[in-house]
Amino acid sequence: MMKKKKTKCLRDIFMSSYLFFFIIPAFVLTALIFSIFLYSTVKDSNTEKNNTLSLLSSRLNATIDSDIQMSLIYIFDSDTEKFYNFLSRKDFNDNPVNYNQLQVLYSKSMSKYMTLLNNNITGVGFIPCNHNEESYFYLPKYKDMEIENSTKYKNKYWFRQLKTGESNIVFYVPDSDENKTFSIIRETKDFDKNKTTGYISVDCSLDFISELMNDITIGKNSGIIIMSPDNHFIYSTNPDIRQYSSIITTDTKKINDSNDSFDVFQYYDSDYGFKLYYVSSRYDLLSDIYFAVLLSLLLRLRAYLWVNSSPTPCF
């Protein structure tokens, strides 16, 4: 019985060679390059994020430095000092003439400083001690003096911190989720009598933080969180990541979510104690890399299929 002679296509030989000597090595090489590129990208990205937090902290401090000067104006400005001392010594309702005279000079002087110093200052308030303790004398920027009730201020955490001596200055953030300001609060002193005259509050708009972010590129699903020295939320570049501000601790390196995972980079400001968190989405970091690798693999697969489909004679 005669054996049937086998025929072999040139295409089969070529495809086998193409598969073993090009496609497989190409896949292996792509995987190797991808691993090296991924490691390098992650390393560079981590360095960039730490540098971003350091840069943002220095810009934040520069602005805060100027705002804090406003809380010390009473030391250098005689009109401010006289007004605060008057309110701590006498009931302003019993001395309307003196009050009006001092208030006009104070408002004029303080308005000048609010205009000359940082644009983010929106107003200055004062709560006296000893007298007029139930009144809050607030001067909004470009407006007239307002007198508000201040009976509940002793229940605020900033008051407890100042009275216990934990800090000589407090960054106070209102409890409202819609707050657009924070306040720098400190005690004021009558240095002649070495007595506390009250508490000055410098209100600052948070809009300046948005301006600091203008030249900082952040992924769509990532964001930066700023916390006050006493761990109260101040600002977030991404509303969706604000929820993580309450669970981040000094040991937090990663956050796993149902839809994404995040790397957490932290920076502690040694000057004022602000805490800055860069919550970086893994999806933002890897999506472009994965797309480039997938495109490369698809092009190689397309080349293989094109060669495989080409008619080749047999022998």
Coordinates of C-alpha atoms in Angstrom, one line a residue:
M1 CA 0.0 0.0 0.0
M2 CA 1.5 3.3 -1.1
K3 CA 1.9 6.0 1.5
K4 CA 0.3 9.3 0.7
K5 CA 3.0 12.0 0.2
K6 CA 2.7 14.9 2.5
T7 CA 2.7 18.4 1.1
K8 CA 3.8 21.4 3.1
C9 CA 2.8 24.9 2.4
L10 CA 5.4 27.6 2.3
R11 CA 3.0 29.7 4.3
D12 CA 3.0 27.2 7.1
I13 CA 6.7 27.3 7.3
F14 CA 6.8 31.0 7.2
M15 CA 4.1 31.4 9.8
S16 CA 5.8 29.0 12.2
S17 CA 9.1 30.9 11.8
Y18 CA 7.2 34.2 12.2
L19 CA 5.5 33.0 15.3
F20 CA 8.5 31.6 17.1
F21 CA 11.1 34.1 15.9
F22 CA 9.1 37.3 16.0
I23 CA 5.7 37.2 17.6
I24 CA 6.7 35.4 20.8
P25 CA 9.9 37.3 21.3
A26 CA 8.0 40.5 20.6
F27 CA 5.5 39.7 23.3
V28 CA 8.2 38.8 25.8
L29 CA 10.1 42.0 24.9
T30 CA 7.0 44.1 25.2
A31 CA 6.2 42.6 28.6
L32 CA 9.8 43.3 29.7
I33 CA 9.7 46.9 28.4
F34 CA 6.3 47.4 30.0
S35 CA 7.6 46.3 33.4
I36 CA 10.6 48.6 33.2
F37 CA 8.5 51.5 31.9
L38 CA 5.8 50.9 34.6
Y39 CA 8.4 50.9 37.4
S40 CA 10.1 54.0 36.0
T41 CA 6.7 55.8 35.5
V42 CA 5.5 55.0 39.0
K43 CA 8.8 56.1 40.6
D44 CA 8.8 59.4 38.6
S45 CA 5.1 59.9 39.4
N46 CA 5.7 59.4 43.1
T47 CA 8.6 61.9 43.1
E48 CA 6.4 64.4 41.2
K49 CA 3.5 64.1 43.7
N50 CA 5.8 64.6 46.7
N51 CA 7.3 67.7 45.0
T52 CA 3.8 69.0 44.2
L53 CA 2.8 68.8 47.9
S54 CA 6.1 70.5 48.9
L55 CA 5.6 73.3 46.4
L56 CA 1.9 73.8 47.4
S57 CA 2.9 73.9 51.1
S58 CA 5.4 76.6 50.5
R59 CA 2.9 78.7 48.5
L60 CA 0.3 78.1 51.2
N61 CA 2.6 79.3 53.9
A62 CA 3.6 82.4 52.0
T63 CA -0.1 83.4 51.8
I64 CA -0.8 82.4 55.4
D65 CA 2.2 84.5 56.6
S66 CA 0.7 87.6 55.1
D67 CA -2.7 86.8 56.6
I68 CA -1.2 86.2 60.1
Q69 CA 0.3 89.7 59.9
M70 CA -3.2 91.0 59.8
S71 CA -4.0 89.3 63.2
L72 CA -1.0 91.3 64.7
I73 CA -2.0 94.7 63.3
Y74 CA -3.3 95.7 66.8
I75 CA 0.2 95.7 68.1
F76 CA 1.5 98.2 65.5
D77 CA -1.6 100.2 64.8
S78 CA -2.6 102.6 67.6
D79 CA -6.2 103.0 66.3
T80 CA -6.8 99.3 66.4
E81 CA -5.2 98.9 69.8
K82 CA -7.3 101.8 71.3
F83 CA -10.5 100.3 69.9
Y84 CA -9.8 96.8 71.3
N85 CA -8.7 98.2 74.7
F86 CA -11.8 100.4 74.9
L87 CA -14.2 97.4 74.2
S88 CA -12.5 95.3 76.8
R89 CA -12.8 98.0 79.5
K90 CA -16.2 99.7 79.0
D91 CA -19.6 98.8 77.8
F92 CA -19.9 100.4 74.3
N93 CA -23.6 101.1 74.8
D94 CA -22.8 103.3 77.9
N95 CA -20.2 105.3 75.9
P96 CA -21.6 105.8 72.5
V97 CA -19.6 109.0 71.7
N98 CA -16.3 107.4 72.5
Y99 CA -17.3 104.2 70.8
N100 CA -18.2 106.0 67.5
Q101 CA -15.0 108.1 67.5
L102 CA -12.8 105.0 68.0
Q103 CA -14.9 102.8 65.7
V104 CA -14.5 105.3 62.8
L105 CA -10.8 105.5 63.1
Y106 CA -10.5 101.7 63.6
S107 CA -12.6 100.9 60.5
K108 CA -10.7 103.3 58.4
S109 CA -7.3 101.9 59.5
M110 CA -8.4 98.2 59.2
S111 CA -10.0 98.7 55.8
K112 CA -6.7 100.1 54.6
Y113 CA -4.8 97.1 55.8
M114 CA -7.3 94.7 54.3
T115 CA -6.9 96.4 50.9
L116 CA -3.1 96.5 51.0
L117 CA -2.5 93.0 52.3
N118 CA -3.7 89.7 50.6
N119 CA -6.8 89.8 48.4
N120 CA -8.1 86.7 50.1
I121 CA -8.9 88.5 53.4
T122 CA -12.6 89.1 53.5
G123 CA -13.1 90.6 56.9
V124 CA -11.8 91.1 60.5
G125 CA -13.8 90.4 63.7
F126 CA -13.2 91.0 67.4
I127 CA -14.7 89.5 70.5
P128 CA -13.8 91.5 73.6
C129 CA -13.1 90.1 77.1
N130 CA -14.3 91.5 80.4
H131 CA -16.9 93.8 78.8
N132 CA -19.1 93.4 75.7
E133 CA -18.4 89.6 75.7
E134 CA -21.7 88.9 74.1
S135 CA -20.9 91.0 71.0
Y136 CA -18.9 90.2 67.9
F137 CA -17.6 93.4 66.2
Y138 CA -17.2 92.4 62.6
L139 CA -15.8 94.6 59.8
P140 CA -16.3 93.1 56.3
K141 CA -14.0 94.2 53.5
Y142 CA -15.4 97.3 51.8
K143 CA -18.4 97.5 54.2
D144 CA -19.4 99.1 57.5
M145 CA -19.0 97.7 61.0
E146 CA -21.5 94.9 62.0
I147 CA -22.3 93.9 65.6
E148 CA -23.4 90.3 66.0
N149 CA -24.2 88.1 68.9
S150 CA -21.3 85.9 70.2
T151 CA -22.8 84.1 73.2
K152 CA -21.8 80.6 71.9
Y153 CA -18.2 81.3 71.0
K154 CA -16.9 79.6 74.3
N155 CA -18.3 76.3 73.0
K156 CA -16.1 76.4 69.9
Y157 CA -13.0 74.3 69.7
W158 CA -10.8 77.3 68.8
F159 CA -11.7 78.9 72.2
R160 CA -10.8 75.8 74.1
Q161 CA -7.4 75.5 72.3
L162 CA -6.5 79.1 73.0
K163 CA -7.6 78.9 76.6
T164 CA -5.7 75.7 77.3
G165 CA -2.6 77.1 75.7
E166 CA -2.4 74.3 73.1
S167 CA -1.7 77.0 70.5
N168 CA -1.4 80.8 70.3
I169 CA -3.1 80.8 67.0
V170 CA -6.0 78.7 65.6
F171 CA -7.1 78.0 62.0
Y172 CA -10.8 77.7 62.4
V173 CA -13.0 76.2 59.7
P174 CA -16.8 76.6 59.9
D175 CA -18.7 73.3 60.2
S176 CA -20.8 74.0 57.0
D177 CA -20.0 71.8 54.0
E178 CA -20.4 74.8 51.8
N179 CA -17.9 77.0 53.7
K180 CA -15.7 79.1 51.5
T181 CA -13.6 80.7 54.2
F182 CA -11.4 79.8 57.2
S183 CA -10.5 82.1 60.1
I184 CA -7.2 82.8 61.8
I185 CA -8.0 83.5 65.4
R186 CA -5.7 84.6 68.3
E187 CA -5.8 86.4 71.6
T188 CA -5.2 90.1 71.7
K189 CA -3.3 91.7 74.6
D190 CA -3.2 94.9 76.5
F191 CA 0.6 94.9 77.0
D192 CA 0.6 97.8 79.5
K193 CA -1.6 95.8 81.9
N194 CA -0.5 92.3 80.6
K195 CA -4.2 91.3 80.2
T196 CA -6.1 89.6 77.4
T197 CA -8.4 92.1 75.7
G198 CA -10.2 89.7 73.4
Y199 CA -9.9 87.5 70.3
I200 CA -9.3 88.7 66.8
S201 CA -10.5 86.7 63.8
V202 CA -9.2 87.2 60.3
D203 CA -11.5 85.7 57.7
C204 CA -9.8 84.4 54.6
S205 CA -11.4 83.2 51.4
L206 CA -10.4 79.7 50.2
D207 CA -10.4 80.9 46.6
F208 CA -6.7 81.6 46.8
I209 CA -6.0 77.9 47.1
S210 CA -7.7 77.3 43.7
E211 CA -5.3 80.0 42.3
L212 CA -2.3 78.1 43.8
M213 CA -3.5 75.0 41.9
N214 CA -3.6 76.7 38.5
D215 CA -0.3 75.4 37.2
I216 CA -0.5 72.0 39.0
T217 CA -1.8 69.1 36.8
I218 CA -3.9 66.6 38.7
G219 CA -5.6 63.5 37.2
K220 CA -9.4 63.5 36.7
N221 CA -10.0 60.9 39.5
S222 CA -7.2 62.1 41.8
G223 CA -7.0 65.1 44.1
I224 CA -5.3 67.0 46.9
I225 CA -6.8 67.4 50.4
I226 CA -5.7 70.1 52.8
M227 CA -6.3 69.7 56.5
S228 CA -5.9 72.2 59.3
P229 CA -3.3 71.6 62.1
D230 CA -6.1 70.3 64.4
N231 CA -7.2 67.9 61.7
H232 CA -10.3 69.7 60.4
F233 CA -11.0 69.7 56.6
I234 CA -10.1 72.9 54.8
Y235 CA -10.1 72.2 51.1
S236 CA -10.1 69.6 48.3
T237 CA -9.5 69.9 44.6
N238 CA -11.9 67.1 43.9
P239 CA -15.2 66.8 45.8
D240 CA -15.3 63.1 45.1
I241 CA -12.2 62.4 47.2
R242 CA -13.2 64.6 50.2
Q243 CA -14.8 61.5 51.8
Y244 CA -11.4 60.1 52.3
S245 CA -10.2 63.0 54.5
S246 CA -11.7 61.5 57.6
I247 CA -10.1 58.1 57.2
I248 CA -6.5 59.1 56.3
T249 CA -4.0 58.7 59.1
T250 CA -0.2 59.1 59.3
D251 CA 0.1 55.4 58.4
T252 CA -2.2 55.5 55.4
K253 CA -0.4 54.6 52.2
K254 CA -3.3 53.2 50.1
I255 CA -7.1 53.4 49.9
N256 CA -9.1 50.7 48.2
D257 CA -12.4 51.6 46.7
S258 CA -15.0 49.5 45.0
N259 CA -14.3 51.3 41.7
D260 CA -10.7 52.3 42.1
S261 CA -7.6 52.2 44.3
F262 CA -5.6 55.2 45.5
D263 CA -2.1 55.8 46.6
V264 CA -1.8 58.4 49.4
F265 CA 1.1 60.8 49.6
Q266 CA 1.4 62.9 52.7
Y267 CA 3.2 66.2 53.5
Y268 CA 3.3 67.7 57.0
D269 CA 3.9 71.5 57.1
S270 CA 6.4 72.1 59.9
D271 CA 5.7 75.8 60.1
Y272 CA 2.0 75.8 60.9
G273 CA 1.1 72.2 61.0
F274 CA -1.1 71.9 57.9
K275 CA -1.5 68.4 56.5
L276 CA -1.5 67.9 52.7
Y277 CA -2.7 64.7 51.1
Y278 CA -2.3 63.7 47.5
V279 CA -4.8 61.0 46.8
S280 CA -3.6 59.5 43.5
S281 CA -5.9 57.3 41.4
R282 CA -4.3 54.1 40.1
Y283 CA -6.6 54.4 37.1
D284 CA -5.3 57.9 36.2
L285 CA -1.7 56.6 36.5
L286 CA -2.0 53.4 34.5
S287 CA -4.8 54.0 32.0
D288 CA -2.5 55.7 29.5
I289 CA 0.2 53.0 29.9
Y290 CA -2.3 50.2 29.5
F291 CA -3.7 51.8 26.4
A292 CA -0.2 52.1 24.7
V293 CA 0.6 48.5 25.5
L294 CA -2.7 47.2 24.3
L295 CA -2.4 49.2 21.0
S296 CA 1.1 47.7 20.5
L297 CA -0.1 44.2 21.0
L298 CA -3.1 44.7 18.7
L299 CA -0.8 46.0 15.9
R300 CA 1.4 42.9 16.3
L301 CA -1.6 40.6 16.3
R302 CA -3.0 42.4 13.2
A303 CA 0.3 41.9 11.4
Y304 CA 0.3 38.2 12.3
L305 CA -3.2 37.7 11.0
W306 CA -2.5 39.6 7.8
V307 CA 0.5 37.4 7.0
N308 CA -1.5 34.3 7.9
S309 CA -4.3 35.2 5.5
S310 CA -2.0 35.8 2.5
P311 CA -2.2 33.1 -0.2
T312 CA 1.1 31.1 -0.5
P313 CA 1.8 28.2 -2.9
C314 CA 2.5 24.7 -1.5
F315 CA 5.3 22.3 -2.6

